[in-house]
């Protein structure tokens, strides 16, 4: 038996669907609080020292956290090439906006203190705000559009034709998901600041985070109700071939009311995902009001896991439905790389992912502790 045949094609596809979810959730949990702190910066910190306290809370870790975004993009490129091709071409302007915003972050970190000028530093602080707010919003808008279906077509040679426009992405449901994403990551950033800072920065972060936690809960429930009553999902109308060649044309698909809720009826244990989203957001609010620093951050992580997992569970096995031609919607079973490619990637992941997790845990352990405003003023060991 050839080595890669030890794991069936069907199981490898399922494993990589789970791993993709793990990478996306890992990005939201780690780089998510970086984005949240950046978006909160003008509101939780009013003096230069206060802003430096907030920036130094994420300064040592933000670059490492972005590894999860790179891993997620790499996994999509290698494991789901058609998903990568369609999303990065169809969402080109949105991706460009995210890229430009993310570029503002390292530039802002490095340049804000180069000139001793209040105007100069204030300008770069707003650049850091853009670098946190814009990606948080656009990521959520993208998810909202995916749930509704993306207007793309594939011809017989698998060439991609995208029929949508940038402003077409800014529809009401997608904007709701975008605001949900912003509130969720603002809450996460506030929870991080509560752990890492003291005094007025911590108190302002707690006050804002309490509000955004409740907004996250309300918007998550509202999005679910909207999806239930107002948006049709996608379902197979032909036989599902789980281990066949990757060919999105080899099936038929139709829109159907409540299709995004079928998995919960077929497997009730999957309700764990939305329940964690709701309870995690509520628990984050309670923990913040009770001044529970670490518990608020843990509950925020649970909420993020629940919200993102809910999207994946609801859509499975679809990963990018097409509103222009539902029959070419991309699914777990017909848009992956080859059996051998998925196996080689899995072997590499089994070897290197634990190393990444161990190193990340070590870094957080070494860098744990609060940022001291007095040390910031004296320039003792703080880079930003």
Coordinates of C-alpha atoms in Angstrom, one line a residue:
X1 CA 0.0 0.0 0.0
X2 CA 1.2 3.5 -0.9
X3 CA 1.8 5.5 2.3
X4 CA -0.6 8.3 1.6
X5 CA -3.4 5.7 1.1
X6 CA -3.3 4.9 4.8
X7 CA -5.7 7.8 5.2
X8 CA -8.6 8.0 2.8
X9 CA -9.1 11.0 0.5
X10 CA -12.5 11.7 2.2
X11 CA -10.9 11.7 5.7
X12 CA -8.0 13.9 4.5
X13 CA -10.4 16.5 3.1
X14 CA -12.4 16.5 6.4
X15 CA -9.1 16.8 8.4
X16 CA -8.1 19.8 6.3
X17 CA -11.5 21.4 6.7
X18 CA -11.0 21.2 10.4
X19 CA -7.4 22.4 10.3
X20 CA -8.5 25.4 8.2
X21 CA -11.0 26.3 10.9
X22 CA -8.3 25.8 13.6
X23 CA -6.0 28.2 11.7
X24 CA -8.7 30.9 11.2
X25 CA -9.8 30.6 14.9
X26 CA -6.2 30.8 16.0
X27 CA -5.7 33.9 14.0
X28 CA -8.9 35.5 15.5
X29 CA -7.8 34.6 19.0
X30 CA -4.3 35.9 18.8
X31 CA -4.0 38.6 16.2
X32 CA -7.6 39.5 17.0
X33 CA -6.7 41.2 20.3
X34 CA -3.9 43.1 18.4
X35 CA -6.5 44.4 15.9
X36 CA -8.9 45.2 18.8
X37 CA -6.2 47.1 20.8
X38 CA -5.4 49.1 17.6
X39 CA -9.0 50.0 17.0
X40 CA -9.5 50.9 20.7
X41 CA -6.3 53.0 20.9
X42 CA -7.9 56.5 20.4
X43 CA -10.6 55.8 23.0
X44 CA -8.8 54.0 25.8
X45 CA -5.7 56.1 25.9
X46 CA -5.7 59.9 25.8
X47 CA -2.1 60.9 26.7
X48 CA 1.0 59.8 24.9
X49 CA 2.1 57.7 27.9
X50 CA -1.3 56.0 28.0
X51 CA -1.1 55.2 24.3
X52 CA 2.4 53.9 24.7
X53 CA 1.1 51.6 27.5
X54 CA -1.6 50.2 25.1
X55 CA 0.9 49.8 22.2
X56 CA 3.5 48.1 24.4
X57 CA 0.9 45.6 25.6
X58 CA 0.9 44.1 22.1
X59 CA 4.3 45.3 20.8
X60 CA 6.2 42.1 21.7
X61 CA 3.7 39.7 20.3
X62 CA 1.8 41.2 17.3
X63 CA 4.3 40.1 14.7
X64 CA 4.3 36.5 15.9
X65 CA 0.5 36.5 16.0
X66 CA 0.3 37.3 12.3
X67 CA 1.9 34.0 11.6
X68 CA -1.6 32.5 12.0
X69 CA -2.8 34.7 9.1
X70 CA 0.1 33.6 7.0
X71 CA -0.6 29.9 7.9
X72 CA -4.3 30.3 7.1
X73 CA -3.5 31.9 3.7
X74 CA -1.0 29.2 3.0
X75 CA -3.4 26.4 3.9
X76 CA -6.1 27.8 1.6
X77 CA -3.6 28.1 -1.2
X78 CA -2.2 24.6 -0.8
X79 CA -5.2 22.6 0.4
X80 CA -8.1 24.5 -1.3
X81 CA -6.6 26.1 -4.4
X82 CA -9.9 26.9 -6.1
X83 CA -11.1 28.6 -2.9
X84 CA -7.9 30.7 -2.9
X85 CA -8.3 31.6 -6.6
X86 CA -11.9 32.6 -6.4
X87 CA -11.7 34.5 -3.1
X88 CA -8.5 36.4 -3.8
X89 CA -9.7 37.4 -7.3
X90 CA -13.3 38.1 -6.5
X91 CA -12.5 40.0 -3.2
X92 CA -9.4 41.6 -4.8
X93 CA -10.2 45.2 -3.7
X94 CA -11.3 44.1 -0.3
X95 CA -8.1 42.1 0.1
X96 CA -6.1 45.1 -1.0
X97 CA -7.8 47.3 1.6
X98 CA -6.9 44.7 4.3
X99 CA -3.3 44.5 3.1
X100 CA -2.9 48.3 3.1
X101 CA -4.4 48.5 6.6
X102 CA -2.2 45.7 7.9
X103 CA 0.9 47.5 6.4
X104 CA -0.1 50.6 8.5
X105 CA 0.4 48.6 11.7
X106 CA 4.2 47.9 11.5
X107 CA 4.8 51.3 10.0
X108 CA 2.8 53.0 12.8
X109 CA 4.6 51.0 15.5
X110 CA 8.0 51.9 14.2
X111 CA 7.5 55.5 13.1
X112 CA 5.2 57.1 15.8
X113 CA 8.1 57.8 18.1
X114 CA 10.7 58.8 15.5
X115 CA 9.8 62.5 15.9
X116 CA 8.9 64.2 19.2
X117 CA 5.8 65.9 17.9
X118 CA 2.2 65.5 19.2
X119 CA 0.8 65.9 15.8
X120 CA 3.1 63.3 14.3
X121 CA 2.3 60.8 17.0
X122 CA -1.4 61.5 16.8
X123 CA -1.4 60.9 13.1
X124 CA 0.3 57.5 13.5
X125 CA -2.0 56.5 16.3
X126 CA -5.0 57.0 14.0
X127 CA -3.1 54.9 11.4
X128 CA -2.9 52.2 14.0
X129 CA -6.7 52.6 14.5
X130 CA -7.2 52.1 10.8
X131 CA -4.9 49.1 10.9
X132 CA -7.1 47.5 13.5
X133 CA -10.6 48.6 12.5
X134 CA -10.5 48.0 8.7
X135 CA -9.4 44.4 8.7
X136 CA -11.8 43.6 11.6
X137 CA -14.7 45.0 9.5
X138 CA -13.8 43.6 6.1
X139 CA -13.2 40.1 7.5
X140 CA -16.7 40.1 8.9
X141 CA -18.2 41.5 5.7
X142 CA -16.5 38.8 3.7
X143 CA -18.0 36.1 5.9
X144 CA -21.5 37.7 5.5
X145 CA -21.1 37.5 1.8
X146 CA -20.0 33.9 1.8
X147 CA -23.1 32.9 3.8
X148 CA -25.2 34.5 1.1
X149 CA -23.2 33.1 -1.8
X150 CA -20.6 34.8 -3.9
X151 CA -21.4 35.7 -7.6
X152 CA -18.8 33.6 -9.4
X153 CA -18.9 31.1 -12.3
X154 CA -16.6 28.5 -13.6
X155 CA -16.4 27.5 -17.2
X156 CA -15.6 24.0 -18.5
X157 CA -11.9 24.7 -18.2
X158 CA -12.3 25.9 -14.6
X159 CA -11.7 29.5 -15.5
X160 CA -13.2 31.9 -12.9
X161 CA -15.6 34.6 -13.8
X162 CA -16.6 37.0 -11.0
X163 CA -19.8 38.9 -11.6
X164 CA -19.8 41.0 -8.5
X165 CA -18.5 44.5 -7.6
X166 CA -16.7 45.9 -4.5
X167 CA -19.8 47.9 -3.4
X168 CA -22.0 44.9 -4.0
X169 CA -20.2 43.3 -1.1
X170 CA -21.5 46.1 1.2
X171 CA -25.0 44.7 1.5
X172 CA -27.0 44.9 4.8
X173 CA -26.4 41.4 6.0
X174 CA -22.7 41.5 5.2
X175 CA -22.4 44.9 7.0
X176 CA -24.2 43.4 10.0
X177 CA -21.6 40.6 10.1
X178 CA -18.8 43.2 9.7
X179 CA -20.1 45.2 12.7
X180 CA -20.3 41.9 14.6
X181 CA -16.7 41.1 13.8
X182 CA -15.6 44.6 14.9
X183 CA -17.5 44.3 18.2
X184 CA -16.1 40.8 18.8
X185 CA -12.5 41.9 18.3
X186 CA -13.0 45.2 20.2
X187 CA -14.1 43.0 23.1
X188 CA -11.1 40.8 22.7
X189 CA -8.8 43.7 22.6
X190 CA -10.4 45.2 25.7
X191 CA -10.0 41.9 27.6
X192 CA -6.3 41.9 26.6
X193 CA -5.8 45.4 27.9
X194 CA -7.6 44.5 31.1
X195 CA -5.0 41.7 31.6
X196 CA -1.9 43.7 30.5
X197 CA -2.5 47.3 31.8
X198 CA -3.4 49.1 34.9
X199 CA -5.1 52.4 35.9
X200 CA -7.2 54.5 33.5
X201 CA -6.3 52.5 30.4
X202 CA -7.6 49.3 32.0
X203 CA -10.7 51.0 33.4
X204 CA -11.6 52.5 30.0
X205 CA -11.0 49.2 28.3
X206 CA -13.2 47.4 30.8
X207 CA -16.0 49.9 30.3
X208 CA -15.9 49.8 26.5
X209 CA -15.4 46.0 26.4
X210 CA -18.5 45.5 28.6
X211 CA -20.6 47.3 26.0
X212 CA -19.1 45.6 23.0
X213 CA -19.5 42.2 24.6
X214 CA -23.2 42.8 24.9
X215 CA -23.3 44.1 21.3
X216 CA -21.4 41.0 20.2
X217 CA -24.1 38.8 21.8
X218 CA -27.0 40.9 20.4
X219 CA -25.5 41.0 16.9
X220 CA -24.7 37.3 16.8
X221 CA -28.3 36.4 17.8
X222 CA -29.6 39.0 15.2
X223 CA -27.5 37.5 12.5
X224 CA -28.7 34.0 13.3
X225 CA -32.4 35.2 13.2
X226 CA -31.8 37.0 9.9
X227 CA -30.1 33.9 8.4
X228 CA -33.0 31.7 9.6
X229 CA -35.9 33.9 8.3
X230 CA -34.4 35.9 5.5
X231 CA -31.5 34.1 3.7
X232 CA -31.7 30.8 1.8
X233 CA -28.8 28.3 2.2
X234 CA -27.4 25.8 -0.2
X235 CA -27.9 22.0 -0.4
X236 CA -27.0 19.1 -2.6
X237 CA -29.6 17.8 -4.9
X238 CA -27.4 15.1 -6.3
X239 CA -25.5 12.2 -4.8
X240 CA -22.6 13.3 -2.6
X241 CA -19.3 11.8 -3.7
X242 CA -16.8 12.4 -0.9
X243 CA -13.7 10.6 -2.2
X244 CA -13.8 11.5 -5.9
X245 CA -11.7 13.8 -8.1
X246 CA -12.0 17.5 -7.4
X247 CA -14.5 18.8 -9.9
X248 CA -17.1 21.4 -8.8
X249 CA -19.1 20.7 -11.9
X250 CA -19.8 17.1 -10.9
X251 CA -22.9 17.8 -8.7
X252 CA -26.1 19.8 -8.6
X253 CA -27.0 22.3 -5.9
X254 CA -30.1 24.3 -5.1
X255 CA -31.0 27.1 -2.8
X256 CA -33.3 26.1 0.0
X257 CA -34.8 27.8 3.1
X258 CA -33.2 26.8 6.3
X259 CA -30.5 24.9 4.5
X260 CA -27.8 26.5 6.8
X261 CA -29.6 24.9 9.8
X262 CA -29.8 21.4 8.5
X263 CA -26.6 20.2 10.1
X264 CA -28.0 21.2 13.6
X265 CA -31.0 19.0 13.0
X266 CA -29.0 16.1 11.6
X267 CA -26.3 16.3 14.4
X268 CA -27.7 18.1 17.4
X269 CA -24.3 18.1 19.1
X270 CA -23.2 20.7 16.6
X271 CA -25.4 23.2 18.5
X272 CA -22.4 23.4 20.9
X273 CA -20.9 26.0 18.5
X274 CA -23.6 28.7 18.6
X275 CA -24.2 28.0 22.3
X276 CA -20.6 28.8 23.0
X277 CA -20.8 31.9 20.9
X278 CA -23.8 33.2 23.0
X279 CA -22.6 32.0 26.4
X280 CA -19.0 33.1 25.7
X281 CA -20.1 36.7 24.9
X282 CA -22.4 36.8 28.0
X283 CA -19.7 35.4 30.2
X284 CA -17.2 38.0 28.9
X285 CA -19.6 40.8 29.9
X286 CA -20.1 39.3 33.4
X287 CA -16.3 38.7 33.9
X288 CA -15.5 42.3 32.9
X289 CA -18.1 43.7 35.2
X290 CA -16.8 41.5 38.0
X291 CA -13.2 42.7 37.2
X292 CA -12.1 39.2 36.3
X293 CA -9.1 39.9 34.2
X294 CA -7.9 36.5 33.0
X295 CA -11.4 35.0 33.0
X296 CA -12.7 37.8 30.7
X297 CA -9.9 37.0 28.2
X298 CA -10.7 33.3 28.4
X299 CA -14.4 33.9 27.9
X300 CA -13.7 36.2 25.0
X301 CA -11.7 33.3 23.4
X302 CA -14.6 31.0 23.9
X303 CA -17.0 33.5 22.2
X304 CA -14.6 33.8 19.2
X305 CA -14.4 30.1 18.9
X306 CA -18.2 29.7 19.0
X307 CA -18.9 32.5 16.5
X308 CA -16.4 31.3 13.9
X309 CA -17.2 27.6 14.4
X310 CA -20.9 28.4 14.0
X311 CA -20.2 29.6 10.4
X312 CA -18.2 26.5 9.5
X313 CA -20.7 24.1 11.0
X314 CA -23.7 25.8 9.4
X315 CA -22.2 25.8 5.9
X316 CA -20.5 22.3 5.9
X317 CA -19.7 20.8 3.5
X318 CA -19.9 24.1 1.5
X319 CA -16.9 26.4 1.8
X320 CA -17.7 29.0 -0.9
X321 CA -21.2 28.8 -2.4
X322 CA -21.9 30.5 -5.7
X323 CA -25.0 32.7 -6.1
X324 CA -24.4 33.0 -9.9
X325 CA -24.3 29.3 -10.5
X326 CA -25.0 27.2 -7.4
X327 CA -23.9 24.0 -9.2
X328 CA -20.3 25.1 -9.2
X329 CA -20.3 26.0 -5.5
X330 CA -17.0 24.9 -3.8
X331 CA -17.4 22.2 -1.2
X332 CA -15.1 20.2 1.0
X333 CA -15.6 17.2 -1.3
X334 CA -14.8 18.7 -4.7
X335 CA -12.4 21.6 -4.4
X336 CA -9.4 20.3 -2.6
X337 CA -5.8 19.5 -3.7
X338 CA -4.9 15.9 -4.6
X339 CA -4.8 13.0 -2.1
X340 CA -1.0 13.0 -2.0
X341 CA -0.7 16.8 -1.6
X342 CA -3.1 16.8 1.4
X343 CA -1.2 13.9 3.0
X344 CA 2.2 15.6 2.6
X345 CA 0.8 18.8 4.1
X346 CA -0.7 16.8 7.0
X347 CA 2.7 15.2 7.8
X348 CA 4.3 18.7 7.7
X349 CA 1.6 20.1 9.9
X350 CA 1.9 17.2 12.5
X351 CA 5.6 18.0 12.8
X352 CA 5.7 21.8 12.8
X353 CA 2.3 22.9 14.3
X354 CA 3.2 21.6 17.8
X355 CA 6.6 23.4 17.5
X356 CA 4.8 26.6 16.7
X357 CA 2.3 26.2 19.5
X358 CA 5.1 25.4 22.0
X359 CA 7.2 28.4 21.0
X360 CA 4.1 30.7 21.1
X361 CA 3.3 29.4 24.6
X362 CA 6.9 30.0 25.7
X363 CA 6.9 33.5 24.4
X364 CA 3.6 34.4 26.1
X365 CA 4.9 32.9 29.3
X366 CA 8.1 34.9 29.2
X367 CA 6.3 38.1 28.3
X368 CA 3.5 37.7 30.7
X369 CA 2.8 40.6 33.1
X370 CA 1.5 44.1 33.1
X371 CA 2.9 47.1 31.2
X372 CA 4.2 49.7 33.7
X373 CA 3.5 53.3 32.9
X374 CA 6.5 54.4 35.0
X375 CA 8.8 52.2 33.1
X376 CA 7.3 53.6 29.9
X377 CA 8.1 57.2 31.0
X378 CA 11.6 56.2 32.0
X379 CA 12.2 54.3 28.7
X380 CA 13.1 51.1 30.7
X381 CA 12.8 48.1 28.4
X382 CA 9.9 49.3 26.2
X383 CA 10.5 49.7 22.5
X384 CA 7.4 51.7 21.5

